[in-house]
Amino acid sequence: LVERAHLLLGDEVKQLVGADPEARRLAHQRLDVLHGEPRPPFGEEAIPGAAEFVKRLRDRGRPFLLLTNNSIFTARDLQARLARGGIDVPEESIWTSAMATAQFLDQQRPGGTAYVVGEAGLTTALHDAGYTLTERDPDYVVLGETRTWSFERVTRAIRLVLGGARFIATNPDPNGPGEGGTVPACGAVAALIEKASGVSALFVGKP
């Protein structure tokens, strides 16, 4: 997958990146990190200048946060994938849409329950926030990025939303890159559930 991440920096960007034109470009634009499927054609390589830019931030002791809409993986998973691409990012400097969603739900209803259509990054974040995952009368139906969604799970999600569960989705992306070409992403599956239930999702991740 191609992760589109933002580095949150202060007012000293020019001092940090110096005269390196590629690093300066990255400081003012989106940082695209390639770290997808560990098999061709999607290698785990960073775009030129990315590793050097992050290293310079760390060498200067400048705090930064890498944001991603990818809810499939945990921050530790992404740290390992980035490392294989040559980018050294501490786990605590990675913030996923799954983590943002879990934090939001914890603020809305601490210790709540959720039915999840998603993968380990999302379920782990919800567990860490003190949530219980259930298929019976959940407070929320939570949809994230997933490569394993099924008609049965989506149907269950629709019925729970119709039964009163609040509908939350990690991110609105309608599609993304996959092996062989474009694949449907969280926003596309959310649209299916919205259309069938008549209930709009609340999206937590960045647009």
mmCIF file with all atom_site columns, C-alpha atoms in Angstrom:
data_model
loop_
_atom_site.group_PDB
_atom_site.id
_atom_site.type_symbol
_atom_site.label_atom_id
_atom_site.label_alt_id
_atom_site.label_comp_id
_atom_site.label_asym_id
_atom_site.label_entity_id
_atom_site.label_seq_id
_atom_site.pdbx_PDB_ins_code
_atom_site.Cartn_x
_atom_site.Cartn_y
_atom_site.Cartn_z
_atom_site.occupancy
_atom_site.B_iso_or_equiv
_atom_site.pdbx_formal_charge
_atom_site.auth_seq_id
_atom_site.auth_comp_id
_atom_site.auth_asym_id
_atom_site.auth_atom_id
_atom_site.pdbx_PDB_model_num
ATOM 1   C CA . LEU A 1 1   ? 0.000   0.000   0.000  1.00 0.00 ? 1   LEU A CA 1
ATOM 2   C CA . VAL A 1 2   ? 1.091   3.568   -0.494 1.00 0.00 ? 2   VAL A CA 1
ATOM 3   C CA . GLU A 1 3   ? 0.837   5.387   2.798  1.00 0.00 ? 3   GLU A CA 1
ATOM 4   C CA . ARG A 1 4   ? 0.272   9.097   2.520  1.00 0.00 ? 4   ARG A CA 1
ATOM 5   C CA . ALA A 1 5   ? 1.635   10.511  5.730  1.00 0.00 ? 5   ALA A CA 1
ATOM 6   C CA . HIS A 1 6   ? 2.115   13.990  7.078  1.00 0.00 ? 6   HIS A CA 1
ATOM 7   C CA . LEU A 1 7   ? 5.012   15.144  9.221  1.00 0.00 ? 7   LEU A CA 1
ATOM 8   C CA . LEU A 1 8   ? 3.823   17.679  11.755 1.00 0.00 ? 8   LEU A CA 1
ATOM 9   C CA . LEU A 1 9   ? 6.580   20.227  12.190 1.00 0.00 ? 9   LEU A CA 1
ATOM 10  C CA . GLY A 1 10  ? 7.030   23.636  13.762 1.00 0.00 ? 10  GLY A CA 1
ATOM 11  C CA . ASP A 1 11  ? 8.455   26.844  12.375 1.00 0.00 ? 11  ASP A CA 1
ATOM 12  C CA . GLU A 1 12  ? 12.028  25.582  12.013 1.00 0.00 ? 12  GLU A CA 1
ATOM 13  C CA . VAL A 1 13  ? 11.545  23.411  8.944  1.00 0.00 ? 13  VAL A CA 1
ATOM 14  C CA . LYS A 1 14  ? 14.038  25.290  6.804  1.00 0.00 ? 14  LYS A CA 1
ATOM 15  C CA . GLN A 1 15  ? 16.701  25.022  9.491  1.00 0.00 ? 15  GLN A CA 1
ATOM 16  C CA . LEU A 1 16  ? 16.080  21.291  9.829  1.00 0.00 ? 16  LEU A CA 1
ATOM 17  C CA . VAL A 1 17  ? 16.226  20.376  6.155  1.00 0.00 ? 17  VAL A CA 1
ATOM 18  C CA . GLY A 1 18  ? 19.021  22.759  5.188  1.00 0.00 ? 18  GLY A CA 1
ATOM 19  C CA . ALA A 1 19  ? 19.803  23.119  1.519  1.00 0.00 ? 19  ALA A CA 1
ATOM 20  C CA . ASP A 1 20  ? 18.812  19.602  0.485  1.00 0.00 ? 20  ASP A CA 1
ATOM 21  C CA . PRO A 1 21  ? 16.118  20.316  -2.175 1.00 0.00 ? 21  PRO A CA 1
ATOM 22  C CA . GLU A 1 22  ? 14.501  16.888  -1.846 1.00 0.00 ? 22  GLU A CA 1
ATOM 23  C CA . ALA A 1 23  ? 14.322  17.111  1.939  1.00 0.00 ? 23  ALA A CA 1
ATOM 24  C CA . ARG A 1 24  ? 12.954  20.656  1.696  1.00 0.00 ? 24  ARG A CA 1
ATOM 25  C CA . ARG A 1 25  ? 10.272  19.477  -0.716 1.00 0.00 ? 25  ARG A CA 1
ATOM 26  C CA . LEU A 1 26  ? 9.278   16.747  1.740  1.00 0.00 ? 26  LEU A CA 1
ATOM 27  C CA . ALA A 1 27  ? 9.122   19.271  4.564  1.00 0.00 ? 27  ALA A CA 1
ATOM 28  C CA . HIS A 1 28  ? 6.395   21.200  2.786  1.00 0.00 ? 28  HIS A CA 1
ATOM 29  C CA . GLN A 1 29  ? 4.529   18.394  1.059  1.00 0.00 ? 29  GLN A CA 1
ATOM 30  C CA . ARG A 1 30  ? 3.064   15.040  1.838  1.00 0.00 ? 30  ARG A CA 1
ATOM 31  C CA . LEU A 1 31  ? 5.570   12.306  2.587  1.00 0.00 ? 31  LEU A CA 1
ATOM 32  C CA . ASP A 1 32  ? 4.756   9.234   0.553  1.00 0.00 ? 32  ASP A CA 1
ATOM 33  C CA . VAL A 1 33  ? 6.159   6.040   2.034  1.00 0.00 ? 33  VAL A CA 1
ATOM 34  C CA . LEU A 1 34  ? 5.995   2.756   0.153  1.00 0.00 ? 34  LEU A CA 1
ATOM 35  C CA . HIS A 1 35  ? 5.665   -0.062  2.620  1.00 0.00 ? 35  HIS A CA 1
ATOM 36  C CA . GLY A 1 36  ? 3.000   -2.399  1.338  1.00 0.00 ? 36  GLY A CA 1
ATOM 37  C CA . GLU A 1 37  ? 2.704   -6.085  0.698  1.00 0.00 ? 37  GLU A CA 1
ATOM 38  C CA . PRO A 1 38  ? 6.036   -7.820  1.382  1.00 0.00 ? 38  PRO A CA 1
ATOM 39  C CA . ARG A 1 39  ? 6.042   -9.297  -2.095 1.00 0.00 ? 39  ARG A CA 1
ATOM 40  C CA . PRO A 1 40  ? 6.265   -7.843  -5.611 1.00 0.00 ? 40  PRO A CA 1
ATOM 41  C CA . PRO A 1 41  ? 5.091   -5.608  -7.110 1.00 0.00 ? 41  PRO A CA 1
ATOM 42  C CA . PHE A 1 42  ? 4.697   -3.554  -3.937 1.00 0.00 ? 42  PHE A CA 1
ATOM 43  C CA . GLY A 1 43  ? 8.087   -3.362  -2.258 1.00 0.00 ? 43  GLY A CA 1
ATOM 44  C CA . GLU A 1 44  ? 8.922   -1.689  1.015  1.00 0.00 ? 44  GLU A CA 1
ATOM 45  C CA . GLU A 1 45  ? 10.914  1.234   -0.327 1.00 0.00 ? 45  GLU A CA 1
ATOM 46  C CA . ALA A 1 46  ? 10.812  4.893   0.606  1.00 0.00 ? 46  ALA A CA 1
ATOM 47  C CA . ILE A 1 47  ? 10.866  7.706   -1.890 1.00 0.00 ? 47  ILE A CA 1
ATOM 48  C CA . PRO A 1 48  ? 14.254  9.407   -2.282 1.00 0.00 ? 48  PRO A CA 1
ATOM 49  C CA . GLY A 1 49  ? 15.091  11.756  0.581  1.00 0.00 ? 49  GLY A CA 1
ATOM 50  C CA . ALA A 1 50  ? 12.520  10.390  3.049  1.00 0.00 ? 50  ALA A CA 1
ATOM 51  C CA . ALA A 1 51  ? 14.964  8.430   5.225  1.00 0.00 ? 51  ALA A CA 1
ATOM 52  C CA . GLU A 1 52  ? 17.434  11.307  5.295  1.00 0.00 ? 52  GLU A CA 1
ATOM 53  C CA . PHE A 1 53  ? 14.734  13.792  6.226  1.00 0.00 ? 53  PHE A CA 1
ATOM 54  C CA . VAL A 1 54  ? 13.461  11.683  9.136  1.00 0.00 ? 54  VAL A CA 1
ATOM 55  C CA . LYS A 1 55  ? 17.027  11.045  10.309 1.00 0.00 ? 55  LYS A CA 1
ATOM 56  C CA . ARG A 1 56  ? 17.719  14.759  10.350 1.00 0.00 ? 56  ARG A CA 1
ATOM 57  C CA . LEU A 1 57  ? 14.618  15.361  12.457 1.00 0.00 ? 57  LEU A CA 1
ATOM 58  C CA . ARG A 1 58  ? 15.724  12.720  14.933 1.00 0.00 ? 58  ARG A CA 1
ATOM 59  C CA . ASP A 1 59  ? 19.321  13.931  15.013 1.00 0.00 ? 59  ASP A CA 1
ATOM 60  C CA . ARG A 1 60  ? 18.064  17.427  15.858 1.00 0.00 ? 60  ARG A CA 1
ATOM 61  C CA . GLY A 1 61  ? 15.718  16.045  18.517 1.00 0.00 ? 61  GLY A CA 1
ATOM 62  C CA . ARG A 1 62  ? 12.758  17.590  16.751 1.00 0.00 ? 62  ARG A CA 1
ATOM 63  C CA . PRO A 1 63  ? 9.423   15.929  17.653 1.00 0.00 ? 63  PRO A CA 1
ATOM 64  C CA . PHE A 1 64  ? 7.328   14.704  14.735 1.00 0.00 ? 64  PHE A CA 1
ATOM 65  C CA . LEU A 1 65  ? 4.302   12.539  14.142 1.00 0.00 ? 65  LEU A CA 1
ATOM 66  C CA . LEU A 1 66  ? 3.632   10.359  11.150 1.00 0.00 ? 66  LEU A CA 1
ATOM 67  C CA . LEU A 1 67  ? -0.102  10.144  10.439 1.00 0.00 ? 67  LEU A CA 1
ATOM 68  C CA . THR A 1 68  ? -1.667  7.422   8.348  1.00 0.00 ? 68  THR A CA 1
ATOM 69  C CA . ASN A 1 69  ? -5.162  6.368   7.373  1.00 0.00 ? 69  ASN A CA 1
ATOM 70  C CA . ASN A 1 70  ? -4.014  2.753   7.324  1.00 0.00 ? 70  ASN A CA 1
ATOM 71  C CA . SER A 1 71  ? -5.949  0.974   10.078 1.00 0.00 ? 71  SER A CA 1
ATOM 72  C CA . ILE A 1 72  ? -4.838  -2.512  9.056  1.00 0.00 ? 72  ILE A CA 1
ATOM 73  C CA . PHE A 1 73  ? -1.552  -2.472  10.958 1.00 0.00 ? 73  PHE A CA 1
ATOM 74  C CA . THR A 1 74  ? -0.539  -1.531  14.475 1.00 0.00 ? 74  THR A CA 1
ATOM 75  C CA . ALA A 1 75  ? 2.029   1.202   15.025 1.00 0.00 ? 75  ALA A CA 1
ATOM 76  C CA . ARG A 1 76  ? 4.596   -1.506  15.803 1.00 0.00 ? 76  ARG A CA 1
ATOM 77  C CA . ASP A 1 77  ? 3.808   -3.271  12.531 1.00 0.00 ? 77  ASP A CA 1
ATOM 78  C CA . LEU A 1 78  ? 4.244   -0.030  10.609 1.00 0.00 ? 78  LEU A CA 1
ATOM 79  C CA . GLN A 1 79  ? 7.479   0.738   12.434 1.00 0.00 ? 79  GLN A CA 1
ATOM 80  C CA . ALA A 1 80  ? 8.887   -2.581  11.229 1.00 0.00 ? 80  ALA A CA 1
ATOM 81  C CA . ARG A 1 81  ? 7.685   -2.007  7.674  1.00 0.00 ? 81  ARG A CA 1
ATOM 82  C CA . LEU A 1 82  ? 9.199   1.462   7.576  1.00 0.00 ? 82  LEU A CA 1
ATOM 83  C CA . ALA A 1 83  ? 12.467  0.093   8.951  1.00 0.00 ? 83  ALA A CA 1
ATOM 84  C CA . ARG A 1 84  ? 12.605  -2.449  6.127  1.00 0.00 ? 84  ARG A CA 1
ATOM 85  C CA . GLY A 1 85  ? 12.274  0.507   3.764  1.00 0.00 ? 85  GLY A CA 1
ATOM 86  C CA . GLY A 1 86  ? 15.209  2.252   5.420  1.00 0.00 ? 86  GLY A CA 1
ATOM 87  C CA . ILE A 1 87  ? 13.213  4.759   7.522  1.00 0.00 ? 87  ILE A CA 1
ATOM 88  C CA . ASP A 1 88  ? 13.853  4.732   11.269 1.00 0.00 ? 88  ASP A CA 1
ATOM 89  C CA . VAL A 1 89  ? 10.682  5.960   12.984 1.00 0.00 ? 89  VAL A CA 1
ATOM 90  C CA . PRO A 1 90  ? 9.989   5.249   16.663 1.00 0.00 ? 90  PRO A CA 1
ATOM 91  C CA . GLU A 1 91  ? 6.715   3.493   17.385 1.00 0.00 ? 91  GLU A CA 1
ATOM 92  C CA . GLU A 1 92  ? 5.483   6.422   19.476 1.00 0.00 ? 92  GLU A CA 1
ATOM 93  C CA . SER A 1 93  ? 5.859   8.718   16.453 1.00 0.00 ? 93  SER A CA 1
ATOM 94  C CA . ILE A 1 94  ? 3.288   6.773   14.414 1.00 0.00 ? 94  ILE A CA 1
ATOM 95  C CA . TRP A 1 95  ? -0.419  7.553   14.714 1.00 0.00 ? 95  TRP A CA 1
ATOM 96  C CA . THR A 1 96  ? -2.956  5.549   12.732 1.00 0.00 ? 96  THR A CA 1
ATOM 97  C CA . SER A 1 97  ? -6.622  6.143   11.970 1.00 0.00 ? 97  SER A CA 1
ATOM 98  C CA . ALA A 1 98  ? -7.353  3.079   14.106 1.00 0.00 ? 98  ALA A CA 1
ATOM 99  C CA . MET A 1 99  ? -5.664  4.708   17.098 1.00 0.00 ? 99  MET A CA 1
ATOM 100 C CA . ALA A 1 100 ? -7.537  7.956   16.478 1.00 0.00 ? 100 ALA A CA 1
ATOM 101 C CA . THR A 1 101 ? -10.825 6.054   16.244 1.00 0.00 ? 101 THR A CA 1
ATOM 102 C CA . ALA A 1 102 ? -10.176 4.164   19.479 1.00 0.00 ? 102 ALA A CA 1
ATOM 103 C CA . GLN A 1 103 ? -9.284  7.389   21.272 1.00 0.00 ? 103 GLN A CA 1
ATOM 104 C CA . PHE A 1 104 ? -12.425 9.093   19.954 1.00 0.00 ? 104 PHE A CA 1
ATOM 105 C CA . LEU A 1 105 ? -14.683 6.240   21.073 1.00 0.00 ? 105 LEU A CA 1
ATOM 106 C CA . ASP A 1 106 ? -13.026 6.125   24.489 1.00 0.00 ? 106 ASP A CA 1
ATOM 107 C CA . GLN A 1 107 ? -13.821 9.811   24.877 1.00 0.00 ? 107 GLN A CA 1
ATOM 108 C CA . GLN A 1 108 ? -17.426 9.298   23.743 1.00 0.00 ? 108 GLN A CA 1
ATOM 109 C CA . ARG A 1 109 ? -18.189 6.152   25.730 1.00 0.00 ? 109 ARG A CA 1
ATOM 110 C CA . PRO A 1 110 ? -15.399 4.774   27.945 1.00 0.00 ? 110 PRO A CA 1
ATOM 111 C CA . GLY A 1 111 ? -15.434 0.992   28.258 1.00 0.00 ? 111 GLY A CA 1
ATOM 112 C CA . GLY A 1 112 ? -17.949 0.599   25.454 1.00 0.00 ? 112 GLY A CA 1
ATOM 113 C CA . THR A 1 113 ? -18.624 -2.223  23.024 1.00 0.00 ? 113 THR A CA 1
ATOM 114 C CA . ALA A 1 114 ? -18.107 -2.474  19.293 1.00 0.00 ? 114 ALA A CA 1
ATOM 115 C CA . TYR A 1 115 ? -18.704 -4.746  16.347 1.00 0.00 ? 115 TYR A CA 1
ATOM 116 C CA . VAL A 1 116 ? -15.661 -4.432  14.119 1.00 0.00 ? 116 VAL A CA 1
ATOM 117 C CA . VAL A 1 117 ? -15.208 -4.974  10.407 1.00 0.00 ? 117 VAL A CA 1
ATOM 118 C CA . GLY A 1 118 ? -11.467 -4.528  10.238 1.00 0.00 ? 118 GLY A CA 1
ATOM 119 C CA . GLU A 1 119 ? -8.101  -6.048  10.995 1.00 0.00 ? 119 GLU A CA 1
ATOM 120 C CA . ALA A 1 120 ? -5.531  -6.280  13.786 1.00 0.00 ? 120 ALA A CA 1
ATOM 121 C CA . GLY A 1 121 ? -4.556  -2.618  13.793 1.00 0.00 ? 121 GLY A CA 1
ATOM 122 C CA . LEU A 1 122 ? -8.139  -1.634  14.600 1.00 0.00 ? 122 LEU A CA 1
ATOM 123 C CA . THR A 1 123 ? -9.052  -4.422  17.002 1.00 0.00 ? 123 THR A CA 1
ATOM 124 C CA . THR A 1 124 ? -5.787  -3.951  18.927 1.00 0.00 ? 124 THR A CA 1
ATOM 125 C CA . ALA A 1 125 ? -6.377  -0.199  19.263 1.00 0.00 ? 125 ALA A CA 1
ATOM 126 C CA . LEU A 1 126 ? -9.913  -0.755  20.532 1.00 0.00 ? 126 LEU A CA 1
ATOM 127 C CA . HIS A 1 127 ? -8.785  -3.414  23.015 1.00 0.00 ? 127 HIS A CA 1
ATOM 128 C CA . ASP A 1 128 ? -6.051  -1.073  24.255 1.00 0.00 ? 128 ASP A CA 1
ATOM 129 C CA . ALA A 1 129 ? -8.700  1.600   24.798 1.00 0.00 ? 129 ALA A CA 1
ATOM 130 C CA . GLY A 1 130 ? -10.693 -0.785  27.003 1.00 0.00 ? 130 GLY A CA 1
ATOM 131 C CA . TYR A 1 131 ? -13.342 -1.709  24.456 1.00 0.00 ? 131 TYR A CA 1
ATOM 132 C CA . THR A 1 132 ? -15.059 -5.087  24.261 1.00 0.00 ? 132 THR A CA 1
ATOM 133 C CA . LEU A 1 133 ? -15.697 -6.545  20.815 1.00 0.00 ? 133 LEU A CA 1
ATOM 134 C CA . THR A 1 134 ? -19.060 -8.193  20.391 1.00 0.00 ? 134 THR A CA 1
ATOM 135 C CA . GLU A 1 135 ? -21.648 -9.166  17.811 1.00 0.00 ? 135 GLU A CA 1
ATOM 136 C CA . ARG A 1 136 ? -24.584 -8.611  20.166 1.00 0.00 ? 136 ARG A CA 1
ATOM 137 C CA . ASP A 1 137 ? -26.042 -5.151  20.798 1.00 0.00 ? 137 ASP A CA 1
ATOM 138 C CA . PRO A 1 138 ? -22.817 -3.162  20.429 1.00 0.00 ? 138 PRO A CA 1
ATOM 139 C CA . ASP A 1 139 ? -22.651 0.549   21.116 1.00 0.00 ? 139 ASP A CA 1
ATOM 140 C CA . TYR A 1 140 ? -20.849 1.047   17.813 1.00 0.00 ? 140 TYR A CA 1
ATOM 141 C CA . VAL A 1 141 ? -20.272 -0.606  14.477 1.00 0.00 ? 141 VAL A CA 1
ATOM 142 C CA . VAL A 1 142 ? -16.687 0.278   13.571 1.00 0.00 ? 142 VAL A CA 1
ATOM 143 C CA . LEU A 1 143 ? -15.425 -0.132  10.022 1.00 0.00 ? 143 LEU A CA 1
ATOM 144 C CA . GLY A 1 144 ? -11.759 -0.004  9.070  1.00 0.00 ? 144 GLY A CA 1
ATOM 145 C CA . GLU A 1 145 ? -9.550  -0.939  6.177  1.00 0.00 ? 145 GLU A CA 1
ATOM 146 C CA . THR A 1 146 ? -9.677  -4.676  5.584  1.00 0.00 ? 146 THR A CA 1
ATOM 147 C CA . ARG A 1 147 ? -8.715  -7.156  2.917  1.00 0.00 ? 147 ARG A CA 1
ATOM 148 C CA . THR A 1 148 ? -10.941 -9.869  4.351  1.00 0.00 ? 148 THR A CA 1
ATOM 149 C CA . TRP A 1 149 ? -14.407 -8.333  4.548  1.00 0.00 ? 149 TRP A CA 1
ATOM 150 C CA . SER A 1 150 ? -17.257 -10.632 3.611  1.00 0.00 ? 150 SER A CA 1
ATOM 151 C CA . PHE A 1 151 ? -20.912 -10.360 2.635  1.00 0.00 ? 151 PHE A CA 1
ATOM 152 C CA . GLU A 1 152 ? -21.846 -11.948 5.959  1.00 0.00 ? 152 GLU A CA 1
ATOM 153 C CA . ARG A 1 153 ? -19.901 -9.445  8.087  1.00 0.00 ? 153 ARG A CA 1
ATOM 154 C CA . VAL A 1 154 ? -21.143 -6.443  6.123  1.00 0.00 ? 154 VAL A CA 1
ATOM 155 C CA . THR A 1 155 ? -24.716 -7.734  6.378  1.00 0.00 ? 155 THR A CA 1
ATOM 156 C CA . ARG A 1 156 ? -24.280 -8.118  10.130 1.00 0.00 ? 156 ARG A CA 1
ATOM 157 C CA . ALA A 1 157 ? -22.947 -4.575  10.337 1.00 0.00 ? 157 ALA A CA 1
ATOM 158 C CA . ILE A 1 158 ? -25.948 -3.229  8.407  1.00 0.00 ? 158 ILE A CA 1
ATOM 159 C CA . ARG A 1 159 ? -28.417 -5.010  10.686 1.00 0.00 ? 159 ARG A CA 1
ATOM 160 C CA . LEU A 1 160 ? -26.678 -3.750  13.824 1.00 0.00 ? 160 LEU A CA 1
ATOM 161 C CA . VAL A 1 161 ? -26.739 -0.174  12.509 1.00 0.00 ? 161 VAL A CA 1
ATOM 162 C CA . LEU A 1 162 ? -30.427 -0.562  11.719 1.00 0.00 ? 162 LEU A CA 1
ATOM 163 C CA . GLY A 1 163 ? -30.834 -1.841  15.269 1.00 0.00 ? 163 GLY A CA 1
ATOM 164 C CA . GLY A 1 164 ? -29.418 1.362   16.737 1.00 0.00 ? 164 GLY A CA 1
ATOM 165 C CA . ALA A 1 165 ? -25.643 0.941   16.851 1.00 0.00 ? 165 ALA A CA 1
ATOM 166 C CA . ARG A 1 166 ? -23.752 4.118   15.901 1.00 0.00 ? 166 ARG A CA 1
ATOM 167 C CA . PHE A 1 167 ? -21.790 3.779   12.675 1.00 0.00 ? 167 PHE A CA 1
ATOM 168 C CA . ILE A 1 168 ? -18.129 4.823   12.816 1.00 0.00 ? 168 ILE A CA 1
ATOM 169 C CA . ALA A 1 169 ? -15.493 4.437   10.086 1.00 0.00 ? 169 ALA A CA 1
ATOM 170 C CA . THR A 1 170 ? -11.757 4.986   10.364 1.00 0.00 ? 170 THR A CA 1
ATOM 171 C CA . ASN A 1 171 ? -11.272 6.867   7.083  1.00 0.00 ? 171 ASN A CA 1
ATOM 172 C CA . PRO A 1 172 ? -13.202 7.998   3.995  1.00 0.00 ? 172 PRO A CA 1
ATOM 173 C CA . ASP A 1 173 ? -10.781 6.815   1.279  1.00 0.00 ? 173 ASP A CA 1
ATOM 174 C CA . PRO A 1 174 ? -12.893 5.177   -1.459 1.00 0.00 ? 174 PRO A CA 1
ATOM 175 C CA . ASN A 1 175 ? -10.038 3.193   -2.970 1.00 0.00 ? 175 ASN A CA 1
ATOM 176 C CA . GLY A 1 176 ? -6.336  2.499   -2.763 1.00 0.00 ? 176 GLY A CA 1
ATOM 177 C CA . PRO A 1 177 ? -3.533  0.615   -4.473 1.00 0.00 ? 177 PRO A CA 1
ATOM 178 C CA . GLY A 1 178 ? -3.427  -3.154  -4.264 1.00 0.00 ? 178 GLY A CA 1
ATOM 179 C CA . GLU A 1 179 ? -1.754  -6.042  -5.955 1.00 0.00 ? 179 GLU A CA 1
ATOM 180 C CA . GLY A 1 180 ? -2.834  -5.910  -9.574 1.00 0.00 ? 180 GLY A CA 1
ATOM 181 C CA . GLY A 1 181 ? -4.319  -2.406  -9.363 1.00 0.00 ? 181 GLY A CA 1
ATOM 182 C CA . THR A 1 182 ? -6.912  -0.365  -7.512 1.00 0.00 ? 182 THR A CA 1
ATOM 183 C CA . VAL A 1 183 ? -8.889  -1.994  -4.694 1.00 0.00 ? 183 VAL A CA 1
ATOM 184 C CA . PRO A 1 184 ? -11.920 -0.743  -2.726 1.00 0.00 ? 184 PRO A CA 1
ATOM 185 C CA . ALA A 1 185 ? -11.006 0.940   0.549  1.00 0.00 ? 185 ALA A CA 1
ATOM 186 C CA . CYS A 1 186 ? -12.870 1.833   3.736  1.00 0.00 ? 186 CYS A CA 1
ATOM 187 C CA . GLY A 1 187 ? -14.933 4.623   2.177  1.00 0.00 ? 187 GLY A CA 1
ATOM 188 C CA . ALA A 1 188 ? -16.320 2.321   -0.492 1.00 0.00 ? 188 ALA A CA 1
ATOM 189 C CA . VAL A 1 189 ? -17.443 -0.316  2.010  1.00 0.00 ? 189 VAL A CA 1
ATOM 190 C CA . ALA A 1 190 ? -18.852 2.431   4.233  1.00 0.00 ? 190 ALA A CA 1
ATOM 191 C CA . ALA A 1 191 ? -20.922 3.674   1.280  1.00 0.00 ? 191 ALA A CA 1
ATOM 192 C CA . LEU A 1 192 ? -22.399 0.200   0.889  1.00 0.00 ? 192 LEU A CA 1
ATOM 193 C CA . ILE A 1 193 ? -23.434 0.092   4.557  1.00 0.00 ? 193 ILE A CA 1
ATOM 194 C CA . GLU A 1 194 ? -24.733 3.676   4.401  1.00 0.00 ? 194 GLU A CA 1
ATOM 195 C CA . LYS A 1 195 ? -26.855 2.950   1.340  1.00 0.00 ? 195 LYS A CA 1
ATOM 196 C CA . ALA A 1 196 ? -28.329 -0.237  2.792  1.00 0.00 ? 196 ALA A CA 1
ATOM 197 C CA . SER A 1 197 ? -29.022 1.192   6.249  1.00 0.00 ? 197 SER A CA 1
ATOM 198 C CA . GLY A 1 198 ? -29.830 4.812   5.435  1.00 0.00 ? 198 GLY A CA 1
ATOM 199 C CA . VAL A 1 199 ? -27.392 5.852   8.185  1.00 0.00 ? 199 VAL A CA 1
ATOM 200 C CA . SER A 1 200 ? -24.324 7.977   7.452  1.00 0.00 ? 200 SER A CA 1
ATOM 201 C CA . ALA A 1 201 ? -20.980 6.996   8.897  1.00 0.00 ? 201 ALA A CA 1
ATOM 202 C CA . LEU A 1 202 ? -18.936 9.291   11.093 1.00 0.00 ? 202 LEU A CA 1
ATOM 203 C CA . PHE A 1 203 ? -15.401 9.246   9.690  1.00 0.00 ? 203 PHE A CA 1
ATOM 204 C CA . VAL A 1 204 ? -12.567 9.791   12.148 1.00 0.00 ? 204 VAL A CA 1
ATOM 205 C CA . GLY A 1 205 ? -9.484  9.718   9.887  1.00 0.00 ? 205 GLY A CA 1
ATOM 206 C CA . LYS A 1 206 ? -8.132  12.522  7.785  1.00 0.00 ? 206 LYS A CA 1
ATOM 207 C CA . PRO A 1 207 ? -9.821  13.215  4.444  1.00 0.00 ? 207 PRO A CA 1
#
